[in-house]
Amino acid sequence: MPFGSPANWGATPEERRRAQPADPLLDGPVARFDRAVTVHAPAALAYRWLCQISIAPYSYDLLDNLGRRSPDSLTPGADELAPGDTLIVFELTDVDRGHSLTGRTFAKSENLFGPVAATYSVEPIDERSCRMLCRIVVTSKGFRGRLKEFLLGWGDLVMMRKQLLTLKKYAERDARLGHVS
């Protein structure tokens, strides 16, 4: 590709090799997109911010939230997610409380995107910092699948980068202010 590949933004080679719960959720040939950022906040606080995507997308609000601003403070109970709950365009299939959220697109979003699975996770580095990661898995069979892979890969890169940087900003702000988990 002349402009590089949308397959990775910020994930280390080790993070890219590591299996994620979203990996086996789709059948056939798949493409994986990894996004990651270091957050200078405790993992428990970063996880609470990650769970906020059950409330709003935290990306470009004008594009993906109908212009409504994503909340800049934690919503009580937003981190009490369970399989079957909705997370953006995904139905949660697995919740590892305090660590990860995994889901697959629900029927309505599959009409637009086709089958897509994702795992969002927070992994501690030490008691004051962590890595926030997301792996997106998409089917990539045939020309249509490869076209979707290309378009979704680049679109997701732009939107996911903004989402993770926004969540990082709020988690780090709350850590500085002493709002720990």
Short mmCIF file of N, CA and C in Angstrom, two decimals:
data_model
loop_
_atom_site.label_atom_id
_atom_site.label_comp_id
_atom_site.label_asym_id
_atom_site.label_seq_id
_atom_site.Cartn_x
_atom_site.Cartn_y
_atom_site.Cartn_z
N MET A 1 0.84 -1.19 0.00
CA MET A 1 0.00 0.00 0.00
C MET A 1 0.88 1.24 0.00
N PRO A 2 0.54 2.24 -0.81
CA PRO A 2 1.39 3.42 -0.89
C PRO A 2 1.38 4.26 0.38
N PHE A 3 0.34 4.22 1.16
CA PHE A 3 0.25 5.05 2.36
C PHE A 3 0.47 4.24 3.63
N GLY A 4 1.09 3.08 3.54
CA GLY A 4 1.27 2.25 4.71
C GLY A 4 0.04 1.38 4.91
N SER A 5 -0.06 0.81 6.09
CA SER A 5 -1.16 -0.10 6.37
C SER A 5 -1.93 0.37 7.59
N PRO A 6 -3.27 0.21 7.53
CA PRO A 6 -4.06 0.58 8.70
C PRO A 6 -4.09 -0.51 9.77
N ALA A 7 -3.29 -1.56 9.59
CA ALA A 7 -3.36 -2.72 10.48
C ALA A 7 -2.90 -2.43 11.91
N ASN A 8 -2.09 -1.42 12.10
CA ASN A 8 -1.56 -1.17 13.44
C ASN A 8 -1.38 0.31 13.69
N TRP A 9 -1.77 0.72 14.86
CA TRP A 9 -1.45 2.05 15.37
C TRP A 9 -1.13 1.88 16.85
N GLY A 10 0.13 2.01 17.21
CA GLY A 10 0.55 2.04 18.60
C GLY A 10 0.78 0.71 19.29
N ALA A 11 0.33 -0.39 18.72
CA ALA A 11 0.52 -1.70 19.38
C ALA A 11 1.94 -2.20 19.15
N THR A 12 2.51 -2.79 20.18
CA THR A 12 3.85 -3.36 20.07
C THR A 12 3.77 -4.69 19.31
N PRO A 13 4.90 -5.18 18.80
CA PRO A 13 4.89 -6.51 18.15
C PRO A 13 4.33 -7.60 19.07
N GLU A 14 4.68 -7.56 20.34
CA GLU A 14 4.16 -8.55 21.30
C GLU A 14 2.64 -8.43 21.43
N GLU A 15 2.11 -7.22 21.53
CA GLU A 15 0.65 -7.02 21.63
C GLU A 15 -0.04 -7.52 20.37
N ARG A 16 0.57 -7.35 19.22
CA ARG A 16 -0.02 -7.80 17.95
C ARG A 16 -0.03 -9.32 17.85
N ARG A 17 0.98 -9.97 18.40
CA ARG A 17 1.05 -11.45 18.37
C ARG A 17 0.08 -12.09 19.35
N ARG A 18 -0.20 -11.42 20.44
CA ARG A 18 -1.01 -11.98 21.52
C ARG A 18 -2.45 -12.25 21.05
N ALA A 19 -2.96 -13.42 21.37
CA ALA A 19 -4.34 -13.76 21.05
C ALA A 19 -5.29 -12.88 21.87
N GLN A 20 -6.40 -12.52 21.27
CA GLN A 20 -7.44 -11.74 21.94
C GLN A 20 -8.76 -12.50 21.83
N PRO A 21 -9.68 -12.29 22.77
CA PRO A 21 -10.96 -13.00 22.73
C PRO A 21 -11.76 -12.79 21.44
N ALA A 22 -11.56 -11.68 20.73
CA ALA A 22 -12.29 -11.43 19.48
C ALA A 22 -11.79 -12.30 18.34
N ASP A 23 -10.57 -12.79 18.43
CA ASP A 23 -9.96 -13.52 17.32
C ASP A 23 -10.82 -14.67 16.78
N PRO A 24 -11.38 -15.55 17.63
CA PRO A 24 -12.12 -16.70 17.10
C PRO A 24 -13.60 -16.43 16.81
N LEU A 25 -14.07 -15.20 16.95
CA LEU A 25 -15.50 -14.93 16.81
C LEU A 25 -16.00 -14.92 15.37
N LEU A 26 -15.10 -14.81 14.39
CA LEU A 26 -15.51 -14.80 12.99
C LEU A 26 -14.92 -16.00 12.26
N ASP A 27 -15.66 -16.52 11.29
CA ASP A 27 -15.21 -17.65 10.50
C ASP A 27 -14.52 -17.16 9.22
N GLY A 28 -13.69 -18.03 8.65
CA GLY A 28 -13.07 -17.76 7.37
C GLY A 28 -11.89 -16.82 7.48
N PRO A 29 -11.42 -16.33 6.33
CA PRO A 29 -10.28 -15.40 6.33
C PRO A 29 -10.66 -14.10 7.04
N VAL A 30 -9.74 -13.63 7.87
CA VAL A 30 -9.99 -12.38 8.60
C VAL A 30 -8.77 -11.48 8.52
N ALA A 31 -9.02 -10.20 8.75
CA ALA A 31 -7.96 -9.21 8.90
C ALA A 31 -8.08 -8.68 10.32
N ARG A 32 -6.93 -8.35 10.91
CA ARG A 32 -6.91 -7.82 12.28
C ARG A 32 -6.32 -6.42 12.26
N PHE A 33 -6.94 -5.55 13.04
CA PHE A 33 -6.45 -4.18 13.21
C PHE A 33 -6.21 -3.96 14.70
N ASP A 34 -4.99 -3.58 15.05
CA ASP A 34 -4.64 -3.35 16.45
C ASP A 34 -4.38 -1.87 16.67
N ARG A 35 -4.91 -1.35 17.77
CA ARG A 35 -4.70 0.04 18.18
C ARG A 35 -4.35 0.01 19.66
N ALA A 36 -3.39 0.84 20.08
CA ALA A 36 -2.99 0.84 21.49
C ALA A 36 -2.37 2.17 21.88
N VAL A 37 -2.49 2.49 23.15
CA VAL A 37 -1.92 3.72 23.68
C VAL A 37 -1.53 3.48 25.14
N THR A 38 -0.46 4.12 25.57
CA THR A 38 -0.07 4.08 26.97
C THR A 38 -0.84 5.16 27.72
N VAL A 39 -1.41 4.78 28.86
CA VAL A 39 -2.20 5.69 29.69
C VAL A 39 -1.49 5.82 31.03
N HIS A 40 -1.19 7.04 31.41
CA HIS A 40 -0.53 7.30 32.69
C HIS A 40 -1.60 7.50 33.77
N ALA A 41 -2.26 6.38 34.05
CA ALA A 41 -3.31 6.32 35.07
C ALA A 41 -3.42 4.85 35.49
N PRO A 42 -3.89 4.58 36.69
CA PRO A 42 -4.07 3.19 37.12
C PRO A 42 -5.01 2.44 36.17
N ALA A 43 -4.76 1.15 35.98
CA ALA A 43 -5.56 0.34 35.08
C ALA A 43 -7.05 0.35 35.45
N ALA A 44 -7.37 0.34 36.74
CA ALA A 44 -8.77 0.33 37.16
C ALA A 44 -9.49 1.59 36.69
N LEU A 45 -8.82 2.73 36.76
CA LEU A 45 -9.42 3.98 36.29
C LEU A 45 -9.54 3.98 34.77
N ALA A 46 -8.51 3.53 34.08
CA ALA A 46 -8.56 3.46 32.61
C ALA A 46 -9.68 2.52 32.16
N TYR A 47 -9.87 1.41 32.86
CA TYR A 47 -10.95 0.48 32.52
C TYR A 47 -12.31 1.16 32.67
N ARG A 48 -12.50 1.92 33.73
CA ARG A 48 -13.77 2.63 33.91
C ARG A 48 -14.01 3.58 32.74
N TRP A 49 -12.94 4.25 32.30
CA TRP A 49 -13.09 5.14 31.14
C TRP A 49 -13.36 4.33 29.88
N LEU A 50 -12.73 3.20 29.72
CA LEU A 50 -12.99 2.36 28.56
C LEU A 50 -14.46 1.95 28.51
N CYS A 51 -15.03 1.63 29.65
CA CYS A 51 -16.45 1.25 29.72
C CYS A 51 -17.39 2.39 29.34
N GLN A 52 -16.91 3.61 29.37
CA GLN A 52 -17.73 4.75 28.97
C GLN A 52 -18.18 4.65 27.51
N ILE A 53 -17.50 3.83 26.69
CA ILE A 53 -17.95 3.71 25.31
C ILE A 53 -19.28 2.98 25.21
N SER A 54 -19.80 2.50 26.33
CA SER A 54 -21.17 1.98 26.35
C SER A 54 -22.17 3.14 26.42
N ILE A 55 -21.67 4.34 26.75
CA ILE A 55 -22.50 5.53 26.88
C ILE A 55 -22.40 6.41 25.63
N ALA A 56 -21.20 6.56 25.11
CA ALA A 56 -20.94 7.44 23.95
C ALA A 56 -19.68 6.95 23.24
N PRO A 57 -19.49 7.32 21.97
CA PRO A 57 -18.35 6.80 21.21
C PRO A 57 -16.99 7.42 21.53
N TYR A 58 -16.94 8.62 22.06
CA TYR A 58 -15.67 9.27 22.43
C TYR A 58 -14.71 9.43 21.27
N SER A 59 -15.23 9.59 20.09
CA SER A 59 -14.38 9.83 18.93
C SER A 59 -14.71 11.23 18.41
N TYR A 60 -15.10 11.35 17.18
CA TYR A 60 -15.49 12.65 16.62
C TYR A 60 -17.00 12.78 16.81
N ASP A 61 -17.41 13.48 17.86
CA ASP A 61 -18.83 13.54 18.22
C ASP A 61 -19.72 14.04 17.08
N LEU A 62 -19.23 14.94 16.27
CA LEU A 62 -20.04 15.44 15.17
C LEU A 62 -20.38 14.32 14.19
N LEU A 63 -19.44 13.42 13.97
CA LEU A 63 -19.64 12.32 13.02
C LEU A 63 -20.37 11.13 13.62
N ASP A 64 -19.96 10.71 14.80
CA ASP A 64 -20.49 9.44 15.30
C ASP A 64 -21.37 9.56 16.54
N ASN A 65 -21.72 10.75 16.93
CA ASN A 65 -22.60 10.92 18.08
C ASN A 65 -23.65 12.00 17.80
N LEU A 66 -23.95 12.18 16.51
CA LEU A 66 -24.96 13.15 16.07
C LEU A 66 -24.74 14.54 16.67
N GLY A 67 -23.48 14.90 16.88
CA GLY A 67 -23.13 16.21 17.41
C GLY A 67 -23.22 16.34 18.91
N ARG A 68 -23.76 15.32 19.59
CA ARG A 68 -23.83 15.38 21.06
C ARG A 68 -22.44 15.11 21.61
N ARG A 69 -22.06 15.89 22.59
CA ARG A 69 -20.73 15.74 23.19
C ARG A 69 -20.69 14.52 24.10
N SER A 70 -19.65 13.71 23.94
CA SER A 70 -19.45 12.58 24.84
C SER A 70 -19.16 13.11 26.24
N PRO A 71 -19.69 12.48 27.28
CA PRO A 71 -19.50 12.98 28.65
C PRO A 71 -18.02 13.08 29.03
N ASP A 72 -17.68 14.13 29.78
CA ASP A 72 -16.29 14.30 30.22
C ASP A 72 -16.10 13.90 31.67
N SER A 73 -17.09 13.19 32.22
CA SER A 73 -16.95 12.63 33.56
C SER A 73 -17.54 11.22 33.54
N LEU A 74 -17.08 10.40 34.46
CA LEU A 74 -17.52 9.01 34.52
C LEU A 74 -19.00 8.91 34.87
N THR A 75 -19.69 8.03 34.19
CA THR A 75 -21.10 7.78 34.43
C THR A 75 -21.21 6.63 35.43
N PRO A 76 -21.83 6.85 36.59
CA PRO A 76 -21.95 5.76 37.57
C PRO A 76 -22.61 4.53 36.94
N GLY A 77 -22.02 3.36 37.18
CA GLY A 77 -22.58 2.11 36.68
C GLY A 77 -22.20 1.74 35.26
N ALA A 78 -21.54 2.63 34.53
CA ALA A 78 -21.18 2.33 33.14
C ALA A 78 -20.22 1.15 33.05
N ASP A 79 -19.51 0.87 34.12
CA ASP A 79 -18.55 -0.24 34.11
C ASP A 79 -19.18 -1.56 34.57
N GLU A 80 -20.48 -1.58 34.76
CA GLU A 80 -21.18 -2.80 35.17
C GLU A 80 -21.77 -3.48 33.94
N LEU A 81 -20.91 -3.82 33.00
CA LEU A 81 -21.34 -4.41 31.74
C LEU A 81 -21.36 -5.93 31.83
N ALA A 82 -22.19 -6.54 30.98
CA ALA A 82 -22.33 -8.00 30.96
C ALA A 82 -22.57 -8.45 29.52
N PRO A 83 -22.28 -9.72 29.23
CA PRO A 83 -22.59 -10.23 27.90
C PRO A 83 -24.05 -9.93 27.54
N GLY A 84 -24.26 -9.53 26.29
CA GLY A 84 -25.59 -9.15 25.82
C GLY A 84 -25.80 -7.65 25.80
N ASP A 85 -25.00 -6.89 26.57
CA ASP A 85 -25.09 -5.44 26.54
C ASP A 85 -24.54 -4.91 25.23
N THR A 86 -24.92 -3.68 24.89
CA THR A 86 -24.48 -3.05 23.65
C THR A 86 -23.29 -2.14 23.91
N LEU A 87 -22.33 -2.21 23.01
CA LEU A 87 -21.14 -1.38 23.06
C LEU A 87 -20.91 -0.83 21.65
N ILE A 88 -21.33 0.40 21.41
CA ILE A 88 -21.28 1.04 20.11
C ILE A 88 -22.09 0.20 19.11
N VAL A 89 -21.43 -0.54 18.21
CA VAL A 89 -22.14 -1.36 17.22
C VAL A 89 -22.01 -2.85 17.55
N PHE A 90 -21.55 -3.17 18.75
CA PHE A 90 -21.29 -4.55 19.15
C PHE A 90 -22.25 -5.00 20.24
N GLU A 91 -22.56 -6.29 20.21
CA GLU A 91 -23.20 -6.94 21.34
C GLU A 91 -22.09 -7.64 22.10
N LEU A 92 -21.96 -7.36 23.38
CA LEU A 92 -20.88 -7.97 24.17
C LEU A 92 -21.08 -9.48 24.26
N THR A 93 -20.01 -10.20 23.99
CA THR A 93 -20.02 -11.66 24.11
C THR A 93 -19.24 -12.12 25.33
N ASP A 94 -18.32 -11.27 25.81
CA ASP A 94 -17.48 -11.62 26.95
C ASP A 94 -17.06 -10.35 27.67
N VAL A 95 -17.15 -10.38 28.98
CA VAL A 95 -16.67 -9.27 29.81
C VAL A 95 -15.75 -9.86 30.87
N ASP A 96 -14.50 -9.43 30.86
CA ASP A 96 -13.54 -9.79 31.90
C ASP A 96 -13.39 -8.53 32.74
N ARG A 97 -14.25 -8.42 33.74
CA ARG A 97 -14.37 -7.18 34.52
C ARG A 97 -13.01 -6.67 35.00
N GLY A 98 -12.77 -5.39 34.76
CA GLY A 98 -11.51 -4.76 35.13
C GLY A 98 -10.43 -4.92 34.08
N HIS A 99 -10.70 -5.74 33.05
CA HIS A 99 -9.67 -6.01 32.05
C HIS A 99 -10.13 -5.83 30.61
N SER A 100 -11.21 -6.53 30.19
CA SER A 100 -11.54 -6.46 28.77
C SER A 100 -13.03 -6.59 28.49
N LEU A 101 -13.38 -6.10 27.30
CA LEU A 101 -14.74 -6.17 26.77
C LEU A 101 -14.63 -6.71 25.35
N THR A 102 -15.39 -7.73 25.02
CA THR A 102 -15.34 -8.32 23.69
C THR A 102 -16.75 -8.42 23.13
N GLY A 103 -16.89 -8.12 21.85
CA GLY A 103 -18.20 -8.21 21.23
C GLY A 103 -18.12 -8.45 19.74
N ARG A 104 -19.28 -8.72 19.19
CA ARG A 104 -19.45 -8.92 17.76
C ARG A 104 -20.59 -8.02 17.31
N THR A 105 -20.49 -7.53 16.08
CA THR A 105 -21.54 -6.66 15.57
C THR A 105 -22.89 -7.36 15.67
N PHE A 106 -23.91 -6.58 16.05
CA PHE A 106 -25.26 -7.13 16.09
C PHE A 106 -25.86 -6.99 14.69
N ALA A 107 -26.98 -7.65 14.46
CA ALA A 107 -27.54 -7.79 13.12
C ALA A 107 -27.66 -6.47 12.37
N LYS A 108 -28.18 -5.45 13.02
CA LYS A 108 -28.39 -4.16 12.34
C LYS A 108 -27.06 -3.58 11.84
N SER A 109 -26.01 -3.65 12.65
CA SER A 109 -24.72 -3.11 12.21
C SER A 109 -24.03 -4.04 11.21
N GLU A 110 -24.33 -5.33 11.24
CA GLU A 110 -23.76 -6.23 10.24
C GLU A 110 -24.30 -5.93 8.85
N ASN A 111 -25.52 -5.40 8.78
CA ASN A 111 -26.06 -4.99 7.48
C ASN A 111 -25.18 -3.93 6.83
N LEU A 112 -24.59 -3.07 7.63
CA LEU A 112 -23.74 -2.00 7.13
C LEU A 112 -22.29 -2.43 6.99
N PHE A 113 -21.73 -3.06 8.01
CA PHE A 113 -20.31 -3.37 8.06
C PHE A 113 -19.97 -4.82 7.73
N GLY A 114 -20.95 -5.71 7.79
CA GLY A 114 -20.65 -7.13 7.73
C GLY A 114 -20.17 -7.56 9.10
N PRO A 115 -19.79 -8.83 9.25
CA PRO A 115 -19.35 -9.31 10.55
C PRO A 115 -18.04 -8.66 10.99
N VAL A 116 -18.05 -8.12 12.20
CA VAL A 116 -16.87 -7.50 12.80
C VAL A 116 -16.87 -7.90 14.27
N ALA A 117 -15.71 -8.20 14.81
CA ALA A 117 -15.58 -8.50 16.24
C ALA A 117 -14.50 -7.58 16.81
N ALA A 118 -14.57 -7.33 18.11
CA ALA A 118 -13.58 -6.44 18.74
C ALA A 118 -13.36 -6.83 20.19
N THR A 119 -12.13 -6.63 20.62
CA THR A 119 -11.79 -6.72 22.04
C THR A 119 -11.12 -5.41 22.43
N TYR A 120 -11.65 -4.76 23.44
CA TYR A 120 -11.03 -3.60 24.08
C TYR A 120 -10.45 -4.12 25.39
N SER A 121 -9.23 -3.73 25.70
CA SER A 121 -8.66 -4.19 26.97
C SER A 121 -7.75 -3.13 27.59
N VAL A 122 -7.53 -3.31 28.89
CA VAL A 122 -6.61 -2.48 29.65
C VAL A 122 -5.66 -3.43 30.34
N GLU A 123 -4.35 -3.20 30.16
CA GLU A 123 -3.33 -4.05 30.75
C GLU A 123 -2.38 -3.21 31.58
N PRO A 124 -2.26 -3.50 32.87
CA PRO A 124 -1.38 -2.69 33.72
C PRO A 124 0.09 -2.81 33.33
N ILE A 125 0.79 -1.69 33.43
CA ILE A 125 2.25 -1.67 33.30
C ILE A 125 2.84 -1.68 34.70
N ASP A 126 2.30 -0.80 35.53
CA ASP A 126 2.63 -0.73 36.95
C ASP A 126 1.41 -0.14 37.63
N GLU A 127 1.51 0.26 38.90
CA GLU A 127 0.31 0.74 39.61
C GLU A 127 -0.19 2.10 39.12
N ARG A 128 0.64 2.83 38.35
CA ARG A 128 0.24 4.17 37.90
C ARG A 128 0.08 4.31 36.40
N SER A 129 0.28 3.22 35.65
CA SER A 129 0.13 3.33 34.20
C SER A 129 -0.29 1.99 33.60
N CYS A 130 -0.81 2.06 32.38
CA CYS A 130 -1.32 0.87 31.73
C CYS A 130 -1.33 1.07 30.21
N ARG A 131 -1.67 0.01 29.52
CA ARG A 131 -1.86 0.06 28.08
C ARG A 131 -3.34 -0.14 27.80
N MET A 132 -3.91 0.70 26.96
CA MET A 132 -5.28 0.54 26.50
C MET A 132 -5.19 0.06 25.06
N LEU A 133 -5.83 -1.07 24.79
CA LEU A 133 -5.72 -1.70 23.48
C LEU A 133 -7.09 -2.00 22.89
N CYS A 134 -7.12 -2.07 21.57
CA CYS A 134 -8.30 -2.56 20.89
C CYS A 134 -7.86 -3.37 19.68
N ARG A 135 -8.46 -4.53 19.52
CA ARG A 135 -8.27 -5.33 18.32
C ARG A 135 -9.62 -5.44 17.63
N ILE A 136 -9.64 -5.09 16.35
CA ILE A 136 -10.81 -5.25 15.50
C ILE A 136 -10.51 -6.40 14.55
N VAL A 137 -11.45 -7.31 14.38
CA VAL A 137 -11.31 -8.43 13.46
C VAL A 137 -12.45 -8.34 12.45
N VAL A 138 -12.10 -8.39 11.15
CA VAL A 138 -13.11 -8.31 10.09
C VAL A 138 -12.91 -9.46 9.11
N THR A 139 -14.01 -9.89 8.50
CA THR A 139 -13.90 -10.91 7.46
C THR A 139 -13.28 -10.27 6.22
N SER A 140 -12.50 -11.04 5.50
CA SER A 140 -11.83 -10.46 4.33
C SER A 140 -11.82 -11.43 3.14
N LYS A 141 -12.91 -12.14 2.95
CA LYS A 141 -13.01 -13.12 1.87
C LYS A 141 -13.47 -12.43 0.58
N GLY A 142 -12.75 -12.71 -0.50
CA GLY A 142 -13.15 -12.21 -1.81
C GLY A 142 -12.91 -10.72 -1.98
N PHE A 143 -13.28 -10.22 -3.13
CA PHE A 143 -13.07 -8.81 -3.44
C PHE A 143 -13.83 -7.90 -2.48
N ARG A 144 -15.10 -8.24 -2.26
CA ARG A 144 -15.92 -7.41 -1.36
C ARG A 144 -15.33 -7.37 0.06
N GLY A 145 -14.85 -8.51 0.54
CA GLY A 145 -14.24 -8.57 1.87
C GLY A 145 -12.97 -7.75 1.95
N ARG A 146 -12.14 -7.83 0.89
CA ARG A 146 -10.90 -7.05 0.88
C ARG A 146 -11.19 -5.55 0.77
N LEU A 147 -12.22 -5.19 0.02
CA LEU A 147 -12.61 -3.78 -0.08
C LEU A 147 -13.09 -3.28 1.29
N LYS A 148 -13.93 -4.09 1.94
CA LYS A 148 -14.39 -3.72 3.29
C LYS A 148 -13.21 -3.62 4.24
N GLU A 149 -12.29 -4.56 4.15
CA GLU A 149 -11.10 -4.54 4.99
C GLU A 149 -10.34 -3.23 4.80
N PHE A 150 -10.15 -2.84 3.57
CA PHE A 150 -9.42 -1.61 3.26
C PHE A 150 -10.16 -0.38 3.81
N LEU A 151 -11.45 -0.25 3.48
CA LEU A 151 -12.22 0.93 3.90
C LEU A 151 -12.40 0.98 5.41
N LEU A 152 -12.78 -0.15 5.99
CA LEU A 152 -12.99 -0.19 7.44
C LEU A 152 -11.67 0.01 8.18
N GLY A 153 -10.59 -0.56 7.65
CA GLY A 153 -9.28 -0.40 8.29
C GLY A 153 -8.87 1.06 8.40
N TRP A 154 -8.97 1.79 7.30
CA TRP A 154 -8.57 3.21 7.33
C TRP A 154 -9.56 4.05 8.14
N GLY A 155 -10.86 3.80 7.97
CA GLY A 155 -11.85 4.56 8.75
C GLY A 155 -11.71 4.31 10.23
N ASP A 156 -11.53 3.04 10.59
CA ASP A 156 -11.36 2.68 12.00
C ASP A 156 -10.10 3.31 12.57
N LEU A 157 -9.03 3.34 11.78
CA LEU A 157 -7.78 3.93 12.27
C LEU A 157 -8.00 5.37 12.70
N VAL A 158 -8.68 6.15 11.89
CA VAL A 158 -8.94 7.55 12.21
C VAL A 158 -9.83 7.67 13.44
N MET A 159 -10.92 6.92 13.47
CA MET A 159 -11.90 7.04 14.56
C MET A 159 -11.36 6.43 15.86
N MET A 160 -10.74 5.25 15.78
CA MET A 160 -10.24 4.58 16.98
C MET A 160 -9.09 5.35 17.62
N ARG A 161 -8.23 5.93 16.79
CA ARG A 161 -7.13 6.74 17.32
C ARG A 161 -7.69 7.86 18.18
N LYS A 162 -8.68 8.57 17.65
CA LYS A 162 -9.30 9.67 18.39
C LYS A 162 -9.97 9.14 19.66
N GLN A 163 -10.67 8.01 19.54
CA GLN A 163 -11.36 7.44 20.70
C GLN A 163 -10.37 7.10 21.82
N LEU A 164 -9.31 6.38 21.50
CA LEU A 164 -8.35 5.99 22.53
C LEU A 164 -7.63 7.19 23.12
N LEU A 165 -7.29 8.17 22.29
CA LEU A 165 -6.63 9.37 22.82
C LEU A 165 -7.56 10.18 23.72
N THR A 166 -8.84 10.21 23.40
CA THR A 166 -9.81 10.91 24.25
C THR A 166 -9.95 10.21 25.60
N LEU A 167 -10.10 8.89 25.58
CA LEU A 167 -10.22 8.13 26.83
C LEU A 167 -8.95 8.26 27.67
N LYS A 168 -7.80 8.25 27.03
CA LYS A 168 -6.51 8.44 27.70
C LYS A 168 -6.49 9.81 28.39
N LYS A 169 -6.89 10.84 27.68
CA LYS A 169 -6.89 12.20 28.22
C LYS A 169 -7.73 12.29 29.49
N TYR A 170 -8.92 11.72 29.47
CA TYR A 170 -9.80 11.80 30.64
C TYR A 170 -9.28 10.95 31.79
N ALA A 171 -8.76 9.76 31.51
CA ALA A 171 -8.22 8.91 32.58
C ALA A 171 -7.01 9.57 33.23
N GLU A 172 -6.13 10.15 32.42
CA GLU A 172 -4.95 10.82 32.97
C GLU A 172 -5.34 12.07 33.76
N ARG A 173 -6.32 12.80 33.27
CA ARG A 173 -6.80 13.97 34.03
C ARG A 173 -7.34 13.54 35.38
N ASP A 174 -8.18 12.50 35.41
CA ASP A 174 -8.75 12.05 36.67
C ASP A 174 -7.68 11.51 37.61
N ALA A 175 -6.65 10.85 37.06
CA ALA A 175 -5.55 10.36 37.90
C ALA A 175 -4.80 11.53 38.52
N ARG A 176 -4.55 12.58 37.74
CA ARG A 176 -3.87 13.77 38.27
C ARG A 176 -4.68 14.45 39.38
N LEU A 177 -6.01 14.43 39.22
CA LEU A 177 -6.89 15.05 40.20
C LEU A 177 -7.17 14.16 41.40
N GLY A 178 -6.63 12.93 41.37
CA GLY A 178 -6.81 12.02 42.50
C GLY A 178 -8.08 11.22 42.46
N HIS A 179 -8.80 11.20 41.32
CA HIS A 179 -10.01 10.40 41.19
C HIS A 179 -9.65 9.00 40.74
N VAL A 180 -9.04 8.24 41.64
CA VAL A 180 -8.56 6.90 41.30
C VAL A 180 -9.65 5.88 41.56
N SER A 181 -9.95 5.11 40.53
CA SER A 181 -10.98 4.07 40.50
C SER A 181 -12.13 4.35 41.42
#
